[in-house]
Amino acid sequence: MYDIQKIRADFPILGREVYGKPLVYFDNGATTQKPRCVVEAMSEEYYNVNANVHRGVHFLSTQATELHEGARETVRRFINARSTAEIIFTRGTTESINLVASCFGEAFMSEGDEVIVSEMEHHSNIVPWQLLAERKGIRLRVIPVTDAGELDMDALERLFSERTKIVSVTHVSNVLGTVNPVRRIIETAHAHNVPVMIDGAQSTPHFAVDVQELDADFYAFSGHKIYGPTGIGVLYGKEQWLDRMPPYMGGGEMIQSVSFESTTFNELPFKFEAGTPDYIAATGLARALDYVTALGMDQIFAHEQQLTRYAMEQLQTIDGMRIIGTATEHDAVVSFMLGDVHPLDVGTLLDRLGIAVRTGHHCAEPLMRSFGVPGTVRASFGLYNTTEEIDILVKGLRRVSQMF
Ligand code: PLP
């Protein structure tokens, strides 16, 4: 039973007003709001446990370490990784992808080698590879996107060459809401002996992900997009790859022994976690994952699918509405243009009505260019949104449409 009012009561911010109007928060793709239990778990740790992890023999340090490693186990279970050695805490999806581009690139790529990305990637999955291209002379090959906002899978097949070393694509587009056929992409890549990195920033908050079932080689996501705190994210990587990659940063935690002549590195996952980790955020993330697990990822998915369908139907009744991204497999994101009104104007007017949407290029400029638009208005839904809120959005958009 999905008790939406009870769920909403877990998120204090949803009770607030903006310009005297009840807040309608449709910017979940950028970041989600936090349930009380996440914030409380973090302050509880600060008030009663706080000590640096992995270092001390004293009581508090041991307790903090247990919480931290317990959080890693919660993440492992959440995405069904084989072992906690495969779970690296990072600052977020961006850092996770940078780590792979940097360390995988260092170990396995040389001048002339290729990475396949797609036209719908977030800048976080483009720029790290471009930096590697500058450093090592590798090349980016790009899977095009169809008019409906789906990956052109025939083109993907043609992009493989003997120089392809890795494929790095998003599971769900943060602009179009398209759910990509990543299982099929991974199978195709593996048939060419090429590993696959998946950007899971927009998938993990919305449906269950099983990295073993997908057979993903790397999988990244951000805590703050899944009702957890900022400053923490995850990189899952198969041990067979992580073992053969050099460390990302040097410092404490990631070493076994240091001398001026030579240094040996710690075992996985610590080899990739230099410095004091954000153990408080890890606790918050684990609490958030427990929270969504208790609600049920399948129930969250069903609720948000219903919201997305309803939003698509209702938005199409507005004059001048152009929905960008009409893929068959569509998740909790709807992007649109309202006639020729600039997205920024739409967003500003909706804001005055208490409705938070995102406008602009959504860190996906190449995709905007391929659709020939300067940007879009994006409404992205979370587990606490309601159809009544979509009605408020539609009413607001009718007003904006009349004004212009
Ligand atoms: N990838 C996708 C698809 C995203 O939507 C985002 C954020 O919007 C990111 C990567 C970057 O996530 P973060 O800023 O949490 O590192």
Short mmCIF file of C-alpha atoms and ligand atoms in Angstrom, two decimals:
data_model
loop_
_atom_site.label_atom_id
_atom_site.label_comp_id
_atom_site.label_asym_id
_atom_site.label_seq_id
_atom_site.Cartn_x
_atom_site.Cartn_y
_atom_site.Cartn_z
CA MET A 1 0.00 0.00 0.00
CA TYR A 2 1.61 3.26 -1.17
CA ASP A 3 0.38 5.82 1.36
CA ILE A 4 1.42 9.05 -0.33
CA GLN A 5 0.29 11.36 2.48
CA LYS A 6 2.23 9.37 5.05
CA ILE A 7 5.28 9.38 2.75
CA ARG A 8 5.04 13.15 2.22
CA ALA A 9 4.97 13.67 5.98
CA ASP A 10 8.47 12.13 6.12
CA PHE A 11 9.80 15.12 4.12
CA PRO A 12 9.48 18.31 6.21
CA ILE A 13 10.35 20.62 3.29
CA LEU A 14 7.25 19.54 1.36
CA GLY A 15 5.14 21.37 3.92
CA ARG A 16 6.69 24.73 3.10
CA GLU A 17 5.26 27.57 1.11
CA VAL A 18 6.97 29.57 -1.63
CA TYR A 19 5.59 33.07 -2.36
CA GLY A 20 2.62 32.12 -0.20
CA LYS A 21 1.86 29.05 -2.37
CA PRO A 22 2.36 25.41 -1.39
CA LEU A 23 5.67 24.19 -2.77
CA VAL A 24 5.39 21.91 -5.81
CA TYR A 25 8.83 20.38 -6.16
CA PHE A 26 9.46 19.01 -9.65
CA ASP A 27 13.25 19.37 -9.73
CA ASN A 28 14.05 15.90 -8.47
CA GLY A 29 16.37 15.16 -11.38
CA ALA A 30 18.70 17.86 -10.05
CA THR A 31 18.41 16.79 -6.43
CA THR A 32 15.82 15.15 -4.23
CA GLN A 33 14.48 16.23 -0.86
CA LYS A 34 15.50 14.36 2.27
CA PRO A 35 13.32 12.36 4.63
CA ARG A 36 13.66 13.18 8.29
CA CYS A 37 15.27 9.78 9.04
CA VAL A 38 18.28 10.60 6.80
CA VAL A 39 18.99 13.94 8.49
CA GLU A 40 18.45 12.39 11.91
CA ALA A 41 20.81 9.49 11.24
CA MET A 42 23.50 11.99 10.29
CA SER A 43 23.04 14.30 13.27
CA GLU A 44 22.83 11.28 15.58
CA GLU A 45 26.24 10.16 14.32
CA TYR A 46 27.73 13.64 14.73
CA TYR A 47 26.30 14.00 18.25
CA ASN A 48 27.06 10.53 19.58
CA VAL A 49 29.59 8.62 17.53
CA ASN A 50 31.81 10.98 15.59
CA ALA A 51 35.43 9.83 15.18
CA ASN A 52 37.66 9.23 12.18
CA VAL A 53 37.14 5.82 10.60
CA HIS A 54 39.61 2.95 10.02
CA ARG A 55 42.31 4.58 12.14
CA GLY A 56 41.64 4.40 15.83
CA VAL A 57 41.57 1.55 18.29
CA HIS A 58 39.30 3.55 20.57
CA PHE A 59 35.61 2.88 21.06
CA LEU A 60 34.19 5.74 18.97
CA SER A 61 36.46 5.10 16.02
CA THR A 62 35.52 1.43 16.01
CA GLN A 63 31.84 2.33 16.15
CA ALA A 64 32.19 4.92 13.36
CA THR A 65 34.08 2.36 11.25
CA GLU A 66 31.34 -0.20 11.80
CA LEU A 67 28.73 2.32 10.67
CA HIS A 68 30.81 3.24 7.63
CA GLU A 69 31.47 -0.32 6.54
CA GLY A 70 27.86 -1.18 7.34
CA ALA A 71 26.84 1.60 4.93
CA ARG A 72 29.02 0.01 2.26
CA GLU A 73 27.26 -3.30 2.81
CA THR A 74 23.88 -1.53 2.46
CA VAL A 75 25.01 -0.11 -0.90
CA ARG A 76 26.29 -3.54 -1.98
CA ARG A 77 22.93 -5.11 -1.20
CA PHE A 78 21.02 -2.27 -2.87
CA ILE A 79 22.65 -2.83 -6.27
CA ASN A 80 23.41 -6.52 -5.67
CA ALA A 81 27.18 -6.32 -6.11
CA ARG A 82 29.12 -9.49 -5.33
CA SER A 83 31.32 -7.97 -2.67
CA THR A 84 31.91 -4.75 -0.75
CA ALA A 85 35.38 -4.69 -2.36
CA GLU A 86 33.51 -3.53 -5.48
CA ILE A 87 31.83 -0.56 -3.77
CA ILE A 88 33.88 2.63 -3.80
CA PHE A 89 32.58 5.74 -2.08
CA THR A 90 33.09 8.89 -4.15
CA ARG A 91 31.62 12.39 -4.05
CA GLY A 92 29.02 11.52 -6.67
CA THR A 93 28.42 10.29 -10.19
CA THR A 94 30.73 12.93 -11.64
CA GLU A 95 33.66 11.82 -9.52
CA SER A 96 32.90 8.15 -10.21
CA ILE A 97 33.04 8.68 -13.97
CA ASN A 98 36.17 10.81 -13.70
CA LEU A 99 37.79 8.02 -11.68
CA VAL A 100 37.04 5.45 -14.37
CA ALA A 101 38.10 7.72 -17.24
CA SER A 102 41.31 8.53 -15.44
CA CYS A 103 42.31 5.13 -14.02
CA PHE A 104 40.86 2.83 -16.69
CA GLY A 105 42.27 5.23 -19.28
CA GLU A 106 45.68 5.10 -17.64
CA ALA A 107 45.75 1.31 -17.46
CA PHE A 108 44.09 0.25 -20.69
CA MET A 109 44.01 3.07 -23.25
CA SER A 110 46.60 4.59 -25.49
CA GLU A 111 46.73 6.99 -28.42
CA GLY A 112 44.15 6.16 -31.08
CA ASP A 113 41.99 4.03 -28.77
CA GLU A 114 38.28 4.79 -28.62
CA VAL A 115 35.51 5.25 -26.08
CA ILE A 116 31.87 5.04 -27.18
CA VAL A 117 29.50 7.49 -25.47
CA SER A 118 26.09 8.72 -26.61
CA GLU A 119 24.62 11.97 -27.79
CA MET A 120 22.33 12.08 -24.73
CA GLU A 121 25.08 12.04 -22.11
CA HIS A 122 25.29 14.50 -19.26
CA HIS A 123 28.46 16.60 -19.47
CA SER A 124 29.77 14.43 -16.62
CA ASN A 125 30.02 11.55 -19.06
CA ILE A 126 31.55 13.56 -21.88
CA VAL A 127 34.12 15.92 -20.41
CA PRO A 128 36.15 13.34 -18.39
CA TRP A 129 36.69 11.41 -21.65
CA GLN A 130 37.61 14.63 -23.46
CA LEU A 131 40.20 15.36 -20.78
CA LEU A 132 41.57 11.88 -21.35
CA ALA A 133 41.53 12.56 -25.10
CA GLU A 134 43.72 15.60 -24.52
CA ARG A 135 46.09 13.72 -22.23
CA LYS A 136 46.39 10.49 -24.20
CA GLY A 137 45.08 11.14 -27.71
CA ILE A 138 42.10 8.79 -27.39
CA ARG A 139 38.95 9.40 -29.50
CA LEU A 140 35.26 9.71 -28.63
CA ARG A 141 32.72 7.90 -30.81
CA VAL A 142 29.11 8.99 -30.32
CA ILE A 143 25.88 6.95 -30.55
CA PRO A 144 23.25 9.20 -32.19
CA VAL A 145 19.78 9.75 -30.75
CA THR A 146 16.56 9.34 -32.80
CA ASP A 147 13.79 11.95 -33.01
CA ALA A 148 11.86 10.12 -30.29
CA GLY A 149 14.90 10.41 -28.05
CA GLU A 150 16.08 6.80 -28.21
CA LEU A 151 19.60 5.54 -28.86
CA ASP A 152 20.16 4.44 -32.44
CA MET A 153 21.12 0.85 -31.68
CA ASP A 154 22.03 0.00 -35.28
CA ALA A 155 24.52 2.85 -35.25
CA LEU A 156 26.01 1.51 -32.01
CA GLU A 157 26.90 -1.77 -33.68
CA ARG A 158 28.76 0.13 -36.41
CA LEU A 159 30.77 2.23 -33.94
CA PHE A 160 32.79 -0.71 -32.61
CA SER A 161 36.28 -1.12 -33.98
CA GLU A 162 39.38 -2.94 -32.84
CA ARG A 163 40.34 0.32 -31.08
CA THR A 164 37.19 0.40 -28.89
CA LYS A 165 38.28 0.01 -25.28
CA ILE A 166 35.17 1.00 -23.31
CA VAL A 167 31.52 2.05 -23.72
CA SER A 168 30.17 4.65 -21.29
CA VAL A 169 26.45 5.47 -21.44
CA THR A 170 23.68 6.67 -19.22
CA HIS A 171 20.98 4.30 -17.99
CA VAL A 172 18.32 7.04 -18.01
CA SER A 173 18.55 10.41 -19.77
CA ASN A 174 18.25 13.34 -17.36
CA VAL A 175 16.65 15.41 -20.16
CA LEU A 176 14.49 13.01 -22.15
CA GLY A 177 13.63 10.47 -19.50
CA THR A 178 14.56 7.69 -21.95
CA VAL A 179 15.43 4.42 -20.27
CA ASN A 180 18.21 2.99 -22.41
CA PRO A 181 18.43 -0.74 -23.19
CA VAL A 182 21.61 -1.09 -21.16
CA ARG A 183 21.36 -4.88 -20.85
CA ARG A 184 21.45 -5.08 -24.64
CA ILE A 185 24.26 -2.51 -24.89
CA ILE A 186 26.33 -4.48 -22.39
CA GLU A 187 25.72 -7.75 -24.27
CA THR A 188 26.73 -6.11 -27.54
CA ALA A 189 29.87 -4.59 -26.03
CA HIS A 190 30.87 -7.83 -24.32
CA ALA A 191 30.51 -9.65 -27.63
CA HIS A 192 33.31 -7.29 -28.76
CA ASN A 193 35.23 -7.91 -25.49
CA VAL A 194 34.61 -4.31 -24.45
CA PRO A 195 33.61 -3.36 -20.87
CA VAL A 196 30.75 -0.96 -20.13
CA MET A 197 30.39 1.90 -17.67
CA ILE A 198 26.82 2.92 -16.82
CA ASP A 199 25.86 6.34 -15.46
CA GLY A 200 23.10 5.48 -13.01
CA ALA A 201 22.47 8.99 -11.64
CA GLN A 202 18.89 9.00 -12.98
CA SER A 203 18.05 5.29 -12.72
CA THR A 204 18.84 4.27 -9.14
CA PRO A 205 16.28 6.70 -7.60
CA HIS A 206 13.46 5.29 -9.74
CA PHE A 207 13.77 1.53 -10.17
CA ALA A 208 15.68 -1.46 -8.84
CA VAL A 209 19.12 -1.96 -10.36
CA ASP A 210 20.99 -5.26 -10.21
CA VAL A 211 24.55 -4.85 -11.44
CA GLN A 212 25.12 -8.60 -11.67
CA GLU A 213 22.02 -9.17 -13.73
CA LEU A 214 23.01 -6.28 -16.02
CA ASP A 215 26.59 -7.60 -16.05
CA ALA A 216 27.78 -3.96 -15.90
CA ASP A 217 31.52 -3.51 -15.50
CA PHE A 218 31.16 -0.11 -13.80
CA TYR A 219 28.05 1.60 -12.43
CA ALA A 220 27.89 5.08 -10.86
CA PHE A 221 25.28 6.98 -8.89
CA SER A 222 24.86 9.99 -6.55
CA GLY A 223 23.52 9.98 -3.00
CA HIS A 224 21.73 13.31 -3.26
CA LYS A 225 19.56 12.16 -6.17
CA ILE A 226 18.27 9.20 -4.17
CA TYR A 227 17.04 11.06 -1.07
CA GLY A 228 20.48 10.92 0.57
CA PRO A 229 22.95 13.68 1.38
CA THR A 230 25.14 15.68 -0.96
CA GLY A 231 28.84 14.96 -1.19
CA ILE A 232 28.57 11.19 -1.47
CA GLY A 233 28.19 8.82 -4.37
CA VAL A 234 29.14 5.35 -5.44
CA LEU A 235 31.28 3.69 -8.03
CA TYR A 236 30.63 0.00 -8.49
CA GLY A 237 33.35 -1.78 -10.43
CA LYS A 238 34.07 -5.43 -11.09
CA GLU A 239 37.11 -6.52 -9.11
CA GLN A 240 38.77 -7.86 -12.26
CA TRP A 241 38.97 -4.26 -13.55
CA LEU A 242 39.53 -2.38 -10.30
CA ASP A 243 42.41 -4.68 -9.36
CA ARG A 244 44.27 -3.80 -12.54
CA MET A 245 43.64 -0.04 -12.40
CA PRO A 246 46.07 2.37 -10.70
CA PRO A 247 44.82 4.48 -7.76
CA TYR A 248 42.98 7.74 -8.50
CA MET A 249 44.38 9.98 -5.77
CA GLY A 250 47.22 9.46 -3.34
CA GLY A 251 47.08 10.04 0.40
CA GLY A 252 45.98 8.37 3.60
CA GLU A 253 43.69 5.31 3.65
CA MET A 254 44.69 4.15 0.16
CA ILE A 255 48.16 2.88 1.10
CA GLN A 256 49.49 -0.27 2.71
CA SER A 257 52.96 1.04 3.39
CA VAL A 258 54.85 4.19 2.43
CA SER A 259 58.53 4.92 2.16
CA PHE A 260 60.37 7.46 0.06
CA GLU A 261 61.60 4.64 -2.15
CA SER A 262 58.29 2.93 -2.82
CA THR A 263 54.69 2.78 -1.70
CA THR A 264 52.33 -0.16 -1.79
CA PHE A 265 48.61 0.29 -2.05
CA ASN A 266 45.75 -0.87 0.11
CA GLU A 267 43.33 -3.58 -0.96
CA LEU A 268 39.99 -2.85 -2.64
CA PRO A 269 37.98 -0.74 -2.21
CA PHE A 270 40.32 1.41 -0.08
CA LYS A 271 42.89 1.73 -2.87
CA PHE A 272 40.49 4.22 -4.48
CA GLU A 273 39.52 6.12 -1.32
CA ALA A 274 42.33 8.52 -0.44
CA GLY A 275 41.86 10.72 2.63
CA THR A 276 39.18 10.82 5.30
CA PRO A 277 35.94 9.69 3.69
CA ASP A 278 32.67 11.50 4.26
CA TYR A 279 31.56 8.81 6.71
CA ILE A 280 28.63 10.89 7.98
CA ALA A 281 27.27 11.17 4.43
CA ALA A 282 27.80 7.43 3.95
CA THR A 283 25.57 6.84 6.96
CA GLY A 284 22.98 9.22 5.49
CA LEU A 285 23.14 7.44 2.13
CA ALA A 286 22.65 4.04 3.76
CA ARG A 287 19.65 5.39 5.65
CA ALA A 288 18.18 6.75 2.39
CA LEU A 289 18.68 3.38 0.68
CA ASP A 290 16.97 1.65 3.63
CA TYR A 291 14.13 4.16 3.29
CA VAL A 292 13.48 3.54 -0.42
CA THR A 293 13.95 -0.20 0.06
CA ALA A 294 11.32 -0.21 2.80
CA LEU A 295 8.89 1.62 0.49
CA GLY A 296 9.79 -0.87 -2.25
CA MET A 297 11.60 0.12 -5.45
CA ASP A 298 8.86 -1.61 -7.47
CA GLN A 299 6.17 0.44 -5.72
CA ILE A 300 8.14 3.65 -6.26
CA PHE A 301 8.53 2.72 -9.94
CA ALA A 302 4.81 2.01 -10.35
CA HIS A 303 3.85 5.28 -8.63
CA GLU A 304 6.24 7.36 -10.73
CA GLN A 305 5.26 5.62 -13.96
CA GLN A 306 1.68 6.55 -13.26
CA LEU A 307 2.73 10.17 -12.60
CA THR A 308 4.79 10.28 -15.80
CA ARG A 309 1.96 8.91 -17.95
CA TYR A 310 -0.50 11.33 -16.40
CA ALA A 311 1.87 14.27 -16.92
CA MET A 312 2.48 13.36 -20.58
CA GLU A 313 -1.27 13.10 -21.22
CA GLN A 314 -2.18 16.31 -19.43
CA LEU A 315 0.67 18.40 -20.83
CA GLN A 316 -0.35 17.48 -24.36
CA THR A 317 -3.70 19.21 -23.82
CA ILE A 318 -1.93 22.60 -23.59
CA ASP A 319 -1.72 24.77 -26.71
CA GLY A 320 1.76 24.97 -28.20
CA MET A 321 3.12 22.10 -26.12
CA ARG A 322 6.08 20.25 -27.63
CA ILE A 323 7.37 17.33 -25.59
CA ILE A 324 11.04 16.58 -26.16
CA GLY A 325 11.63 12.86 -25.67
CA THR A 326 8.83 10.43 -26.38
CA ALA A 327 10.69 7.14 -26.00
CA THR A 328 8.61 4.05 -25.32
CA GLU A 329 10.67 3.26 -22.21
CA HIS A 330 10.26 6.52 -20.35
CA ASP A 331 11.06 7.38 -16.77
CA ALA A 332 10.07 10.13 -14.34
CA VAL A 333 11.31 13.08 -16.42
CA VAL A 334 9.31 15.21 -18.86
CA SER A 335 11.03 17.88 -20.95
CA PHE A 336 9.11 20.34 -23.08
CA MET A 337 8.89 23.64 -24.92
CA LEU A 338 5.84 25.86 -24.69
CA GLY A 339 5.35 27.45 -28.12
CA ASP A 340 8.27 29.79 -28.62
CA VAL A 341 8.31 31.06 -25.05
CA HIS A 342 11.86 30.90 -23.72
CA PRO A 343 12.23 28.08 -21.13
CA LEU A 344 13.69 30.57 -18.66
CA ASP A 345 10.53 32.69 -18.84
CA VAL A 346 8.34 29.62 -18.33
CA GLY A 347 10.44 28.56 -15.32
CA THR A 348 10.39 32.03 -13.77
CA LEU A 349 6.61 32.36 -14.07
CA LEU A 350 6.03 28.85 -12.69
CA ASP A 351 8.33 29.70 -9.79
CA ARG A 352 6.02 32.55 -8.82
CA LEU A 353 3.26 29.96 -8.54
CA GLY A 354 5.38 27.90 -6.14
CA ILE A 355 6.36 25.33 -8.80
CA ALA A 356 10.03 24.36 -8.98
CA VAL A 357 11.09 23.09 -12.41
CA ARG A 358 14.45 23.21 -14.12
CA THR A 359 15.14 25.18 -17.28
CA GLY A 360 18.11 25.37 -19.59
CA HIS A 361 20.42 22.84 -21.23
CA HIS A 362 20.47 20.44 -18.24
CA CYS A 363 24.22 19.87 -18.67
CA ALA A 364 23.52 18.17 -22.00
CA GLU A 365 24.40 20.79 -24.60
CA PRO A 366 25.13 18.33 -27.44
CA LEU A 367 21.65 16.84 -26.99
CA MET A 368 20.02 20.29 -27.06
CA ARG A 369 21.83 21.01 -30.29
CA SER A 370 20.61 17.76 -31.86
CA PHE A 371 17.01 18.70 -31.04
CA GLY A 372 17.63 22.25 -32.28
CA VAL A 373 16.48 23.89 -29.02
CA PRO A 374 18.34 26.29 -26.70
CA GLY A 375 17.07 24.39 -23.70
CA THR A 376 13.87 22.92 -22.31
CA VAL A 377 11.64 23.13 -19.28
CA ARG A 378 12.02 19.93 -17.29
CA ALA A 379 9.67 18.52 -14.69
CA SER A 380 11.17 15.52 -12.91
CA PHE A 381 9.23 13.48 -10.41
CA GLY A 382 10.08 11.82 -7.14
CA LEU A 383 8.47 9.24 -4.92
CA TYR A 384 6.50 11.92 -3.02
CA ASN A 385 4.90 13.75 -5.96
CA THR A 386 1.17 13.55 -6.69
CA THR A 387 -1.21 13.85 -9.64
CA GLU A 388 -2.72 16.91 -7.90
CA GLU A 389 0.68 18.59 -8.19
CA ILE A 390 0.73 17.80 -11.91
CA ASP A 391 -2.69 19.46 -12.18
CA ILE A 392 -1.18 22.58 -10.55
CA LEU A 393 1.67 22.51 -13.09
CA VAL A 394 -0.74 22.15 -16.01
CA LYS A 395 -2.90 25.01 -14.73
CA GLY A 396 0.23 27.15 -14.30
CA LEU A 397 1.37 26.38 -17.83
CA ARG A 398 -2.06 27.33 -19.23
CA ARG A 399 -1.67 30.69 -17.51
CA VAL A 400 1.83 31.16 -18.94
CA SER A 401 0.57 30.16 -22.39
CA GLN A 402 -2.27 32.74 -22.20
CA MET A 403 0.11 35.49 -21.05
CA PHE A 404 2.26 35.01 -24.13
N1 PLP B 1 24.73 11.99 -14.95
C1 PLP B 1 23.44 12.30 -15.08
C2 PLP B 1 22.58 11.55 -16.06
C3 PLP B 1 22.90 13.32 -14.28
O1 PLP B 1 21.61 13.64 -14.41
C4 PLP B 1 23.75 14.00 -13.38
C5 PLP B 1 23.23 15.13 -12.57
O2 PLP B 1 22.28 15.78 -12.92
C6 PLP B 1 25.08 13.61 -13.28
C7 PLP B 1 25.54 12.61 -14.08
C8 PLP B 1 26.01 14.28 -12.34
O3 PLP B 1 25.68 13.97 -11.02
P1 PLP B 1 26.43 14.68 -9.81
O4 PLP B 1 26.37 16.15 -10.06
O5 PLP B 1 25.66 14.24 -8.61
O6 PLP B 1 27.83 14.16 -9.81
#
